[in-house]
Coordinates of C-alpha atoms in Angstrom, one line a residue:
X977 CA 0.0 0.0 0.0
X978 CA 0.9 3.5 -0.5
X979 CA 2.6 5.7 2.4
X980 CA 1.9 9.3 2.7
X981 CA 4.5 11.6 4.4
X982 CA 2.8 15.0 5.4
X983 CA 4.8 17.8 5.9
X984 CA 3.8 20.7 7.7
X985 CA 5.6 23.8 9.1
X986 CA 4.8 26.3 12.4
X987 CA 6.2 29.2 14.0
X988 CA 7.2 31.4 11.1
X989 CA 7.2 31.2 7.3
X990 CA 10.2 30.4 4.9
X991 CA 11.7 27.7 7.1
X992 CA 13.2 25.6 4.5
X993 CA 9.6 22.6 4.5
X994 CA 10.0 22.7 0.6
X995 CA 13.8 21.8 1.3
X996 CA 13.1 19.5 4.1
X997 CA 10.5 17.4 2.2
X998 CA 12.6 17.3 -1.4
X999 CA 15.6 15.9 1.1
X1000 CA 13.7 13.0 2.3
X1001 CA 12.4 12.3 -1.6
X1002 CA 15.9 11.6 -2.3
X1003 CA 17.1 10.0 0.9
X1004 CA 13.9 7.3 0.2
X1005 CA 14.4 7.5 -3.3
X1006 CA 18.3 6.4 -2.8
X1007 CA 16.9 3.6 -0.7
X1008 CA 15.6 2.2 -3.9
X1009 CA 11.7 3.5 -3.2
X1010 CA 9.1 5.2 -5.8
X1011 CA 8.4 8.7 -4.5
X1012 CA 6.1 11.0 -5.1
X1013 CA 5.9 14.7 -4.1
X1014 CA 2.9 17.4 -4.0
X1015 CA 2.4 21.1 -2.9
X1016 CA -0.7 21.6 -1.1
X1017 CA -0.7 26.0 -1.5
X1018 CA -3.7 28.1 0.5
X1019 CA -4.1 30.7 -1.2
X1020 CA -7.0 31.4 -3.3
X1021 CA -5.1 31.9 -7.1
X1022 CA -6.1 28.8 -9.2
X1023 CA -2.4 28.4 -9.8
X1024 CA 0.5 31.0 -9.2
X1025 CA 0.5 31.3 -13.0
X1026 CA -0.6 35.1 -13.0
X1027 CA 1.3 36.0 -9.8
X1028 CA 3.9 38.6 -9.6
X1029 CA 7.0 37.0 -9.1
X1030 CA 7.4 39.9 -6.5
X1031 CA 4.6 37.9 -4.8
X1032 CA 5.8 34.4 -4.2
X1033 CA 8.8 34.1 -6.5
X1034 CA 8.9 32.1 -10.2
X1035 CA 6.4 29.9 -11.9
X1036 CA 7.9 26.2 -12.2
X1037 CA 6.5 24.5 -15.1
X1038 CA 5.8 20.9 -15.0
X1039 CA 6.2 18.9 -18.4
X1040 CA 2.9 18.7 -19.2
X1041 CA 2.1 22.2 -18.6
X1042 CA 1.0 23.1 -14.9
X1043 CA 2.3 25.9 -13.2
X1044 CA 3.2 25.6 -9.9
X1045 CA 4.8 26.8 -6.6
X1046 CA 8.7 26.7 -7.1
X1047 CA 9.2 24.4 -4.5
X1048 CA 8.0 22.2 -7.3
X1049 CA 11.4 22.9 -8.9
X1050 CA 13.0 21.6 -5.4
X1051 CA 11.5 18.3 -5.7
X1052 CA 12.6 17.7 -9.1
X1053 CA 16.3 18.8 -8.5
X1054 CA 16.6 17.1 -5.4
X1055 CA 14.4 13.7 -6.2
X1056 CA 15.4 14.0 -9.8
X1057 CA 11.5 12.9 -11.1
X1058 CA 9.5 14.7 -13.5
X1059 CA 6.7 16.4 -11.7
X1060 CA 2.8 16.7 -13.2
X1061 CA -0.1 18.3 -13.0
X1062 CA -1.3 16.5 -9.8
X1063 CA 1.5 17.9 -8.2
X1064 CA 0.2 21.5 -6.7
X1065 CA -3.2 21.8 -5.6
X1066 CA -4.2 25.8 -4.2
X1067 CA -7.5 26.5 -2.3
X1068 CA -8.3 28.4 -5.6
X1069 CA -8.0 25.0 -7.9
X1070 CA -10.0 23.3 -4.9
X1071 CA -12.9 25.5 -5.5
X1072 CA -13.1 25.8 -8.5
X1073 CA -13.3 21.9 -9.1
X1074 CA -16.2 21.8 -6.6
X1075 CA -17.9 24.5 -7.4
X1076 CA -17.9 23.3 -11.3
X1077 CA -19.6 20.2 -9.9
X1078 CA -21.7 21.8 -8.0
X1079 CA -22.8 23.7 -11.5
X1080 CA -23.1 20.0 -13.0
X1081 CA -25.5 18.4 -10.7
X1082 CA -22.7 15.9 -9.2
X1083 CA -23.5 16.7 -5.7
X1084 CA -27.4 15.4 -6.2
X1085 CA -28.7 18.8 -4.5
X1086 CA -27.1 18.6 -1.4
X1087 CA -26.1 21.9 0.5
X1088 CA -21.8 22.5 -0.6
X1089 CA -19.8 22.6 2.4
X1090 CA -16.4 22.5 3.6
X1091 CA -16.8 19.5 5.2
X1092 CA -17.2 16.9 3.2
X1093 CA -16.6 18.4 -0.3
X1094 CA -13.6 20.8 0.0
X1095 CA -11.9 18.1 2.2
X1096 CA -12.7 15.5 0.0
X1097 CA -12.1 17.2 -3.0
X1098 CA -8.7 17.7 -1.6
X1099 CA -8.1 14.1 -0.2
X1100 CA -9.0 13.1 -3.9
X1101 CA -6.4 14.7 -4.9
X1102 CA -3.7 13.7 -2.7
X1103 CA -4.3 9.8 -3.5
X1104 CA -4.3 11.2 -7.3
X1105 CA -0.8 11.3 -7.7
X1106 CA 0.1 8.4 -5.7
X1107 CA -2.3 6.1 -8.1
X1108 CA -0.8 8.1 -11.1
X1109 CA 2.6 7.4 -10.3
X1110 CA 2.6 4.2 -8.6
X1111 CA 4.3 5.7 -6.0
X1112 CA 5.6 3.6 -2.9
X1113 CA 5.4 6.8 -0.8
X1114 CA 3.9 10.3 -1.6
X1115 CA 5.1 13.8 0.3
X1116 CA 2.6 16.0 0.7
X1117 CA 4.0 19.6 1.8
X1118 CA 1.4 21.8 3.1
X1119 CA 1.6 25.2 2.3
X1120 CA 1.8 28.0 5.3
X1121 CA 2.2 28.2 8.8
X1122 CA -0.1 25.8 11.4
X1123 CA -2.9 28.3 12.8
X1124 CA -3.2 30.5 9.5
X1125 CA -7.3 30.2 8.8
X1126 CA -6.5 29.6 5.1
X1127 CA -4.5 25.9 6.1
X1128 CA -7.7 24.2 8.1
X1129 CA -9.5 22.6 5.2
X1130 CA -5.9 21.1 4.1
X1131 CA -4.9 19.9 7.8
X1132 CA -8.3 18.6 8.3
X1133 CA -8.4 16.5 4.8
X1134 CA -5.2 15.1 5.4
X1135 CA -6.1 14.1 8.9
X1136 CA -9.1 12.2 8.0
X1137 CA -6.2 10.6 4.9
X1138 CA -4.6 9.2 8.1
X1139 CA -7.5 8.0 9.5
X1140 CA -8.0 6.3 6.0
X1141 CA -5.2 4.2 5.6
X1142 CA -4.2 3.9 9.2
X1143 CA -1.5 5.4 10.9
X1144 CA 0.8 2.6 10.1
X1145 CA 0.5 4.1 6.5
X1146 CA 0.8 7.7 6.9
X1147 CA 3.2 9.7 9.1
X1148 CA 3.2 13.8 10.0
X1149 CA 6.6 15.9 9.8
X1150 CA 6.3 19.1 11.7
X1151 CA 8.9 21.8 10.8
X1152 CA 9.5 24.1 13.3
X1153 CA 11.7 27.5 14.1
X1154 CA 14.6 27.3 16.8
X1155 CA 15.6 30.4 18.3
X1156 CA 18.6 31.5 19.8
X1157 CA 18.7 34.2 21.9
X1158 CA 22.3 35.9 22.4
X1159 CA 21.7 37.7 25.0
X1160 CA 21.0 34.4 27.6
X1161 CA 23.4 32.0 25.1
X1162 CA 20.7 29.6 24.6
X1163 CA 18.0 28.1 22.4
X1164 CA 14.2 28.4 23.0
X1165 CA 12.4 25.6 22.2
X1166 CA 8.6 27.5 23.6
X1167 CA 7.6 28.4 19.9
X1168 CA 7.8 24.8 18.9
X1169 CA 6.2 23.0 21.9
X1170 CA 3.4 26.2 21.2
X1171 CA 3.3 25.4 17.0
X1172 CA 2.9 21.6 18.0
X1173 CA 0.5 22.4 21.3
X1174 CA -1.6 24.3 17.8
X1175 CA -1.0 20.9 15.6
X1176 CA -2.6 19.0 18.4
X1177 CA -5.5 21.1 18.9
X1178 CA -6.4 20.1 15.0
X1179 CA -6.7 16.6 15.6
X1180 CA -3.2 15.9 14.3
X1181 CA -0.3 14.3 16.2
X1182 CA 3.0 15.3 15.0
X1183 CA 5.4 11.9 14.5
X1184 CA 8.8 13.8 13.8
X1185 CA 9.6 17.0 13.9
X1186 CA 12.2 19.0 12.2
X1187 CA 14.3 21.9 14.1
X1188 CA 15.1 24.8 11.5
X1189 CA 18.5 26.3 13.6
X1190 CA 21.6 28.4 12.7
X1191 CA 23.8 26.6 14.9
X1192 CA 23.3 22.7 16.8
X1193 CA 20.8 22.6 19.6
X1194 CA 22.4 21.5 23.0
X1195 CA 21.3 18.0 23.2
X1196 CA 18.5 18.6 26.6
X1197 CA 17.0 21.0 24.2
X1198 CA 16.5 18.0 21.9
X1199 CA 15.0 15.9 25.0
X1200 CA 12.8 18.6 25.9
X1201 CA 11.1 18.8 22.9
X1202 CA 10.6 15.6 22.6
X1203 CA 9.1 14.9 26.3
X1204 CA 7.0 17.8 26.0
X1205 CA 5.8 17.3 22.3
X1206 CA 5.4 13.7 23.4
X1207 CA 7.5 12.0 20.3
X1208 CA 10.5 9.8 20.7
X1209 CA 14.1 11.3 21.2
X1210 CA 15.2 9.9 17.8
X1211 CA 11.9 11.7 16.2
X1212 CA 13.6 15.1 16.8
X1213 CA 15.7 15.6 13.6
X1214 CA 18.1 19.0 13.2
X1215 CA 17.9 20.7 10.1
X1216 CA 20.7 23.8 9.9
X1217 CA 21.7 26.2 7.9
X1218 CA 23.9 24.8 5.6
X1219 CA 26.4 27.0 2.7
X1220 CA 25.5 24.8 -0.2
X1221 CA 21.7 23.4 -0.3
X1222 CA 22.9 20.6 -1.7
X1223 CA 24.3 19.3 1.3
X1224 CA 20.9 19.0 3.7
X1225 CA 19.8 14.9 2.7
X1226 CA 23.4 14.2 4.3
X1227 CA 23.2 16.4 7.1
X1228 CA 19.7 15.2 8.0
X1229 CA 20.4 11.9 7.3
X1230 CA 23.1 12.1 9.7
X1231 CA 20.5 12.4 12.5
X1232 CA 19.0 8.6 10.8
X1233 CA 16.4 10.5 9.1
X1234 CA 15.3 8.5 6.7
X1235 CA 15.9 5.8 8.8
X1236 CA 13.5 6.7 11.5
X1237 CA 10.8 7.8 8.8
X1238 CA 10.9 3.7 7.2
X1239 CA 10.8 2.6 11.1
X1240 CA 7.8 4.8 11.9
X1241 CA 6.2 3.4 8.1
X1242 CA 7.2 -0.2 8.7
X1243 CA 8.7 0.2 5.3
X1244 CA 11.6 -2.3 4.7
X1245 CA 14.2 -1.1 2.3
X1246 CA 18.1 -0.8 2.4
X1247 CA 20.4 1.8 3.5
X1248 CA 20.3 4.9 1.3
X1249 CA 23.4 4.8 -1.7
X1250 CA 24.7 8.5 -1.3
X1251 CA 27.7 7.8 -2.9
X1252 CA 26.9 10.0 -6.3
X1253 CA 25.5 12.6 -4.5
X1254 CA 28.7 12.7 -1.7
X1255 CA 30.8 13.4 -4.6
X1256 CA 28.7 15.8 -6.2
X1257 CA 28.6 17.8 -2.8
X1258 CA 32.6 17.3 -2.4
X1259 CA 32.7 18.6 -6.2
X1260 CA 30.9 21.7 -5.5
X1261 CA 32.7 22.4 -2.2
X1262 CA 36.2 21.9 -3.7
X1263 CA 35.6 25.0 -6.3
X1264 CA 34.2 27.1 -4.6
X1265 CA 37.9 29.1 -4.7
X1266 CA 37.8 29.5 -8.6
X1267 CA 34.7 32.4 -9.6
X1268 CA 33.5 32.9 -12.4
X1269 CA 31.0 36.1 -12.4
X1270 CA 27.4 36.2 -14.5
X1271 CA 25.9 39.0 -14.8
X1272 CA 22.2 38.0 -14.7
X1273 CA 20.2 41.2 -16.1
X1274 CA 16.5 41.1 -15.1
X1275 CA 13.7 43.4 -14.0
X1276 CA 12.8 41.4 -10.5
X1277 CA 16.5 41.6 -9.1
X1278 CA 14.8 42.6 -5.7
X1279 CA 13.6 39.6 -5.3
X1280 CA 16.1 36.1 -6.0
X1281 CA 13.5 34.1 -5.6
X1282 CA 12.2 35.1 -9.1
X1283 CA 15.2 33.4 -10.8
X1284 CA 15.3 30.9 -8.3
X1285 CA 15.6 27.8 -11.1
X1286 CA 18.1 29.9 -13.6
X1287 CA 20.2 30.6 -10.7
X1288 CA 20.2 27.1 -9.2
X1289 CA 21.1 25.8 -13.3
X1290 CA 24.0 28.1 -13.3
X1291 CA 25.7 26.8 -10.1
X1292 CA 24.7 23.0 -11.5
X1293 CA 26.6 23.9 -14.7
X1294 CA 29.5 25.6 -12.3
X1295 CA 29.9 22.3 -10.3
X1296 CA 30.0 20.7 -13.7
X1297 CA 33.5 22.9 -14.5
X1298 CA 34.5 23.0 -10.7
X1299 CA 33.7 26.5 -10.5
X1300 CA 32.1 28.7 -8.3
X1301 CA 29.3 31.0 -10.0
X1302 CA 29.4 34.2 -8.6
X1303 CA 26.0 36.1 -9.8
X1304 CA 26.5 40.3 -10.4
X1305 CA 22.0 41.0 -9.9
X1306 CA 21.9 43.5 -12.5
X1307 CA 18.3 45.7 -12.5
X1308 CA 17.9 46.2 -16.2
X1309 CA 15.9 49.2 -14.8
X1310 CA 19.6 51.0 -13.9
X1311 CA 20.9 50.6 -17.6
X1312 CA 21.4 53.4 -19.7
X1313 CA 23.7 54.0 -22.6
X1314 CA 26.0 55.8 -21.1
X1315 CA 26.5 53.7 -18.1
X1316 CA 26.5 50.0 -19.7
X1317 CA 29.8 49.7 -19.6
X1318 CA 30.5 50.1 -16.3
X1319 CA 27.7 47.6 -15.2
X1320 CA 29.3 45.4 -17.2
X1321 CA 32.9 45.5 -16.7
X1322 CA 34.7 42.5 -16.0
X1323 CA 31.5 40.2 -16.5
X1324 CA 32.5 36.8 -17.7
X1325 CA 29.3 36.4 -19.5
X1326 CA 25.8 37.9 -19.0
X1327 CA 22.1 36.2 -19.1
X1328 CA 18.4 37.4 -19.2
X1329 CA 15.9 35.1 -18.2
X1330 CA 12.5 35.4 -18.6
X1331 CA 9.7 38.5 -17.8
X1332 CA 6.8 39.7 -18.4
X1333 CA 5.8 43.7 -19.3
X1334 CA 7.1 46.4 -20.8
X1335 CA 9.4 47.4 -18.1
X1336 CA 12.9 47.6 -17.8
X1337 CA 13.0 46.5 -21.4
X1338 CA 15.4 49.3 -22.6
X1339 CA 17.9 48.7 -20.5
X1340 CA 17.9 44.6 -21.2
X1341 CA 18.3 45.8 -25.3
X1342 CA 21.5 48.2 -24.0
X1343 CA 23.1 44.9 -22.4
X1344 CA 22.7 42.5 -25.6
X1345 CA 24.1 44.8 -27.4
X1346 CA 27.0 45.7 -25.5
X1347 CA 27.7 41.7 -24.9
X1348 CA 27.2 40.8 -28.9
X1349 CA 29.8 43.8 -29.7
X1350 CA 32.4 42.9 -26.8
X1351 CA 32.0 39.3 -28.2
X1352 CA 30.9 38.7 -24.4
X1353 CA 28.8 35.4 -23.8
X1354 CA 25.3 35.6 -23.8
X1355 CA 22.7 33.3 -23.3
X1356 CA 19.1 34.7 -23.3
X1357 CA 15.7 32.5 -21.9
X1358 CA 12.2 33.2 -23.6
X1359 CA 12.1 37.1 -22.7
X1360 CA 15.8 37.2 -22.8
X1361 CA 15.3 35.9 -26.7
X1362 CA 13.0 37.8 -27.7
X1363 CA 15.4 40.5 -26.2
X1364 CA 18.3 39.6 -28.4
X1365 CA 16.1 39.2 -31.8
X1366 CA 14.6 42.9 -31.2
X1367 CA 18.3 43.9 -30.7
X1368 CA 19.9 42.5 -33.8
X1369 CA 16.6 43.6 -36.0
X1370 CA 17.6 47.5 -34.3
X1371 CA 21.4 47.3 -34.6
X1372 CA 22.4 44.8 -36.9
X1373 CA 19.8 44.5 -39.7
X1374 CA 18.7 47.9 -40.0
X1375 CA 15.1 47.8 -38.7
X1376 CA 14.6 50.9 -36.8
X1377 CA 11.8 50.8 -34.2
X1378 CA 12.2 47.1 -34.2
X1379 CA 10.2 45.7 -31.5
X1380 CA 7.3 43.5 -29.9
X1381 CA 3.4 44.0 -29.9
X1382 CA 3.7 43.4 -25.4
X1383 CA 5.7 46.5 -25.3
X1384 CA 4.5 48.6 -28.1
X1385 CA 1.2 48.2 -30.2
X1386 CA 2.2 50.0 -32.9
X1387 CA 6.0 49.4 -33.5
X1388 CA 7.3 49.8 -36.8
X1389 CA 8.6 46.2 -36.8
X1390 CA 7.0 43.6 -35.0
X1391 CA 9.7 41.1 -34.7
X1392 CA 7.8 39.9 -32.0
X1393 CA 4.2 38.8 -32.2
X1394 CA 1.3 36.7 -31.1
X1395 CA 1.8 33.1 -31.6
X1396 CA -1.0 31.6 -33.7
X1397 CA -4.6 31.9 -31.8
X1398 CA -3.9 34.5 -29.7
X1399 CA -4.9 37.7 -28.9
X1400 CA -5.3 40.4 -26.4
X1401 CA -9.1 39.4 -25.8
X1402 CA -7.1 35.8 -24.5
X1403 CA -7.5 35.3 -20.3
X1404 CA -4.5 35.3 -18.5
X1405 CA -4.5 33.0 -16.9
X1406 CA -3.7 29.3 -17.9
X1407 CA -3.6 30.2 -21.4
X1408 CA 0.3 30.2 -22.9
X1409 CA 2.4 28.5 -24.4
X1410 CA 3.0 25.9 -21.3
X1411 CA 4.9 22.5 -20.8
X1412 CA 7.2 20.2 -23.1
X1413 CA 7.1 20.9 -27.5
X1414 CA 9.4 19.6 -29.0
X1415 CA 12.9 21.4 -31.3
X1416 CA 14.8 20.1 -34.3
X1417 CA 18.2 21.8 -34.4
X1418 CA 20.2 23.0 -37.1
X1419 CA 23.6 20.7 -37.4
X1420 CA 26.7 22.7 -37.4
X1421 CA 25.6 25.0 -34.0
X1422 CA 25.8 26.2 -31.4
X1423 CA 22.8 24.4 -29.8
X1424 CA 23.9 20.9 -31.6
X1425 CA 27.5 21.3 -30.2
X1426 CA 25.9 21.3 -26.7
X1427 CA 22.8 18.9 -27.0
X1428 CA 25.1 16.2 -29.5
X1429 CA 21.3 15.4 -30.8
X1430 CA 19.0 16.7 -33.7
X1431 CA 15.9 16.9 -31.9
X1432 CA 15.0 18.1 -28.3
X1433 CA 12.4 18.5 -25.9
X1434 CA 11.9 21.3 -23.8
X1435 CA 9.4 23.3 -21.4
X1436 CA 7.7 26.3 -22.7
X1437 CA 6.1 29.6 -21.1
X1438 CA 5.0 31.9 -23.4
X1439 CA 2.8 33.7 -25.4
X1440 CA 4.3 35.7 -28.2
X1441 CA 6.8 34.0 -30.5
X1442 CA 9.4 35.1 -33.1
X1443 CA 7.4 36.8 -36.3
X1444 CA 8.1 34.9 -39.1
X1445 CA 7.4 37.8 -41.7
X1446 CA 11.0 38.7 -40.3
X1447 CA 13.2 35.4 -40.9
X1448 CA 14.4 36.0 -44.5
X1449 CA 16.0 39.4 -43.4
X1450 CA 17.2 38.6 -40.2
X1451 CA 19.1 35.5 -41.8
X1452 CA 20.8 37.5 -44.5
X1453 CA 21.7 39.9 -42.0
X1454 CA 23.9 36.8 -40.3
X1455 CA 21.3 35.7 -37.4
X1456 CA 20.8 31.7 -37.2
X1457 CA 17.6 30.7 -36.4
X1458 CA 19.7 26.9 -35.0
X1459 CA 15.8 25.5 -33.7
X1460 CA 12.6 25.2 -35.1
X1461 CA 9.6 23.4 -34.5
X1462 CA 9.2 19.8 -36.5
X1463 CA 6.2 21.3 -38.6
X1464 CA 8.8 24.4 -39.5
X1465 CA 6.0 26.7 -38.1
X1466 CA 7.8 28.2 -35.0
X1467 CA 11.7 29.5 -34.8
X1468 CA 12.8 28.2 -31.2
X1469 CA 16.4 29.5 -31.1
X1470 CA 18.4 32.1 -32.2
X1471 CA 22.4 32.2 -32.5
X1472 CA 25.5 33.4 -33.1
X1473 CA 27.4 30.2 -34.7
X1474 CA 30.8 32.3 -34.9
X1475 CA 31.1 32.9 -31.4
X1476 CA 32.0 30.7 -28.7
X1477 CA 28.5 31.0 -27.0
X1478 CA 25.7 33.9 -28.4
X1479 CA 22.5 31.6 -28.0
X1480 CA 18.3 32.8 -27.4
X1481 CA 16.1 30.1 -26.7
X1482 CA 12.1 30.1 -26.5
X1483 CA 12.2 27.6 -24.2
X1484 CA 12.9 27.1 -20.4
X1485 CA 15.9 25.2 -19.9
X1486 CA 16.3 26.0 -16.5
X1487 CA 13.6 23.7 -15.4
X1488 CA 15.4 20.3 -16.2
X1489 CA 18.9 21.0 -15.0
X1490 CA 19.8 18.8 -12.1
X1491 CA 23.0 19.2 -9.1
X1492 CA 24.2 15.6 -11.2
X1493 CA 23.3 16.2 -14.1
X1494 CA 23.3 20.1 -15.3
X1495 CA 21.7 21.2 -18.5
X1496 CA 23.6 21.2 -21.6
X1497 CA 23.4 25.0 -22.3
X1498 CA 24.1 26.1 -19.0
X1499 CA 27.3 23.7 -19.5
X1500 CA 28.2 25.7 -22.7
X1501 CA 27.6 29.0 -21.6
X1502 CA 29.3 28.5 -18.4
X1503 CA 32.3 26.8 -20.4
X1504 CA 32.2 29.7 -22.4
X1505 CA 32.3 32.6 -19.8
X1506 CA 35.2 30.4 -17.9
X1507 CA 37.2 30.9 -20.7
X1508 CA 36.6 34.1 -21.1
X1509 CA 38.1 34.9 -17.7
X1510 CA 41.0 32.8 -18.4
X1511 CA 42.1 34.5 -21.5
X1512 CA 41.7 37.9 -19.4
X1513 CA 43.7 36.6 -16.6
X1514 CA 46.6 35.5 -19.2

């Protein structure tokens, strides 16, 4: 039978659950079990898919097309499985699947209430992706902090899920802040016996729980959480802050982890094989001496989380060349022509990811071209080529106002446009370009050298694509359109085949680079920019 793992988090916000469950996945996972792992979100959005990435950081695209919390993007970098659409389930997607049945008749006239239809809509959900998978266990992570009023329906379903399978089948991780107060030299462990004192009063018995610290806890600390949360001493797991993420599954599974979680499931399997990943985390600690600097030009700089999965593929492709990427947050905002230079002096190579909006454009189209003249290299992500195509139309074939319709209606070139079948009168929301299309690539490229095969598949997000109208001219004027779609209906990537790395792709590779296996094209373009700063240093 299936075993669910519930992870839930108290005290504060941010405390690493997303981490903390994507850990375990692996640990299990390098015990030789199927695993599973779903976002349970509160708030009220159908999906984060229209959210400002000011609001809860990027949109992670599964392969078939959801869009999801970013902690999504965790799970499949750490557990190294493809994700789906049963994967993240908000309050928002909740009721608007009942309320749809509600519309249908399904419910047989009965009066809609939270309990049993939102919780069961819910619980349906959760044994989804463990039927879909064939999962041996599934972790659920629940979104928020225990005693926010938006959580209950979630804690509640998954309580009654316990009840369901028995507790021999299910097992609750509580996630909890440590403080440590300087001025008495000692840790407080009040706000977690208070968060699980909360947990209780919902019906739901915590079975391990996780201490989020700085520093180690003084072992009676450990004991007195666990005599006065009532678990076992062994059930109280630390989980510190760590300099390289990569490292928490062998730092928790130093405290027997994922031992104590197969114990408390009556799950028989070996120890965990950690070898690959030991090495990978002894790779990336032994470069950290050797930087190589990005400059990663973007309009929500403020906010890191944003870029979260470009960032994370950058350091995967860094560990690949045993070096450390050191990122130079450049607010595209800030660029201007006369001081582009100087933003970008001593770059080893720049990047733009993807955006939305007309803002900060300008100063993205200053940086292309200041990278493609200082033969600097570039590698651009959706936005980022549809930056680099309105820059060579402007600078290099001669097309003066070159643009796209998202920034400017009427631009005298639309090098940029609406992909077939849409249109501004299109909802938002749900309604892109979204998941994996396939790419056939031009031999003798850029994009060949670093996939080695004529046809890829990659994850979209999107709406307006490169305007055809414009390929003839933009080809003659030395641009190489290196991918297109198998039917020849959609240019995919854009190069610069002289130079060592000048690529824009549609696509977002980001999403499938993993810590042991990086992406191709972050792997050239980090090759690239490393050699850049050698040949600078000599």
């Amino acid at each position: 039978m299936t075993k669910y793992i519930f992870v839930t988090g108290g005290v504060v916000s941010g405390l690493g659950k997303g981490i903390t469950a994507a850990s375990l996945g692996r640990l299990l996972k390098a015990r030789g079990l199927r695993v599973a792992a779903q976002k349970l979100d509160p708030y009220i959005n159908v999906d984060p898919g229209t959210m400002s990435p000011y609001q809860h950081g990027e949109v992670f695209v599964t392969e078939d097309g959801a869009e999801t919390d970013l902690d999504l993007g965790h799970y499949e970098r750490f557990i190294d499985e493809n994700l789906n659409q049963y994967s993240n389930l908000t309050t928002g997607k909740v009721y608007w699947n009942v309320l749809n049945k509600e519309r249908r008749g399904e419910y047989l006239g009965s009066t809609v209430q939270v309990i049993p239809h939102i919780t069961n809509e819910i619980k349906a959900f959760v044994y989804r992706v463990g039927e879909k998978t064939g999962a041996d266990v599934v972790i659920t992570e629940i979104g928020g902090t225990i005693g926010d009023i938006e959580s209950q329906p979630f804690i509640e379903a998954v309580r009654q899920i316990s009840l369901e399978v028995g507790r021999e089948n299910s097992l609750f991780i509580h996630v909890t802040l440590v403080p440590y107060l300087k001025a008495s030299g000692e840790h407080k462990s009040k706000p977690t016996q208070h968060s699980v004192k909360e947990l209780q009063g919902m019906g739901i018995h915590p079975d391990l729980i996780v201490l989020r610290c700085d520093a180690p806890i003084e072992a009676s600390v450990l004991q007195k959480i666990a005599m006065f949360c009532n678990v076992k001493e062994d059930c109280v797991i630390e989980n510190r802050t760590l300099p390289v993420l990569y490292e928490a599954p062998l730092m928790l599974e130093q405290s027997g982890f994922s031992g104590v979680v197969c114990r408390e499931l009556h799950l028989e399997a070996p120890a965990p094989d950690l070898e690959e990943w030991r090495q990978m985390v002894d790779s990336i600690r032994g470069a950290r001496s050797n930087c190589v600097e990005i400059g990663l030009v973007g309009k929500y700089t403020e906010l890191h989380d944003a870029y979260l999965s470009v960032v994370e593929a950058l350091h995967h492709a860094g560990y690949r060349h045993r070096v450390h990427i050191c990122i130079r947050w450049i607010d595209s905002e800030e660029i201007t022509q006369e001081n582009v230079a100087e933003k970008l002096a001593g770059i080893d190579g720049v990047i733009v990811p993807g955006g939305f909006g007309s803002r900060g454009i300008e100063g993205m189209i200053r940086a292309v071209q200041y990278v493609r003249e200082q033969e600097i290299p570039f590698f651009g992500i959706c936005l980022g080529m549809q930056i680099a195509v309105i820059e060579y139309a402007r600078n290099a074939a001669g097309l003066a106002g070159a643009g796209s319709r998202e920034f400017e209606e009427n631009c005298r070139h639309k090098v940029i446009d609406f992909m077939p079948g849409q249109s501004d009168e299109v909802a938002k929301g749900g309604t892109l370009r979204l998941g994996a299309f396939p790419c056939r690539i031009l031999p003798g490229t850029t994009m060949e050298r670093c996939y080695g095969v004529p046809q890829i598949s990659e994850r979209h997000r999107h709406r307006y694509e490169f305007n055809n109208d414009y390929r003839g001219i933009l080809q003659q004027k030395g641009l190489t359109l290196s991918g297109i779609s198998p039917d020849g209906k959609l240019v995919e990537t854009v190069e610069l085949t002289d130079r060592p790395f000048y690529v824009g792709v549609q696509f977002h590779p980001e999403f499938k680079s993993r810590p042991n296996r990086p992406h191709p094209l972050f792997t050239g373009f980090i090759q690239a920019a490393a050699d850049v700063k050698k040949n600078r240093l000599q």
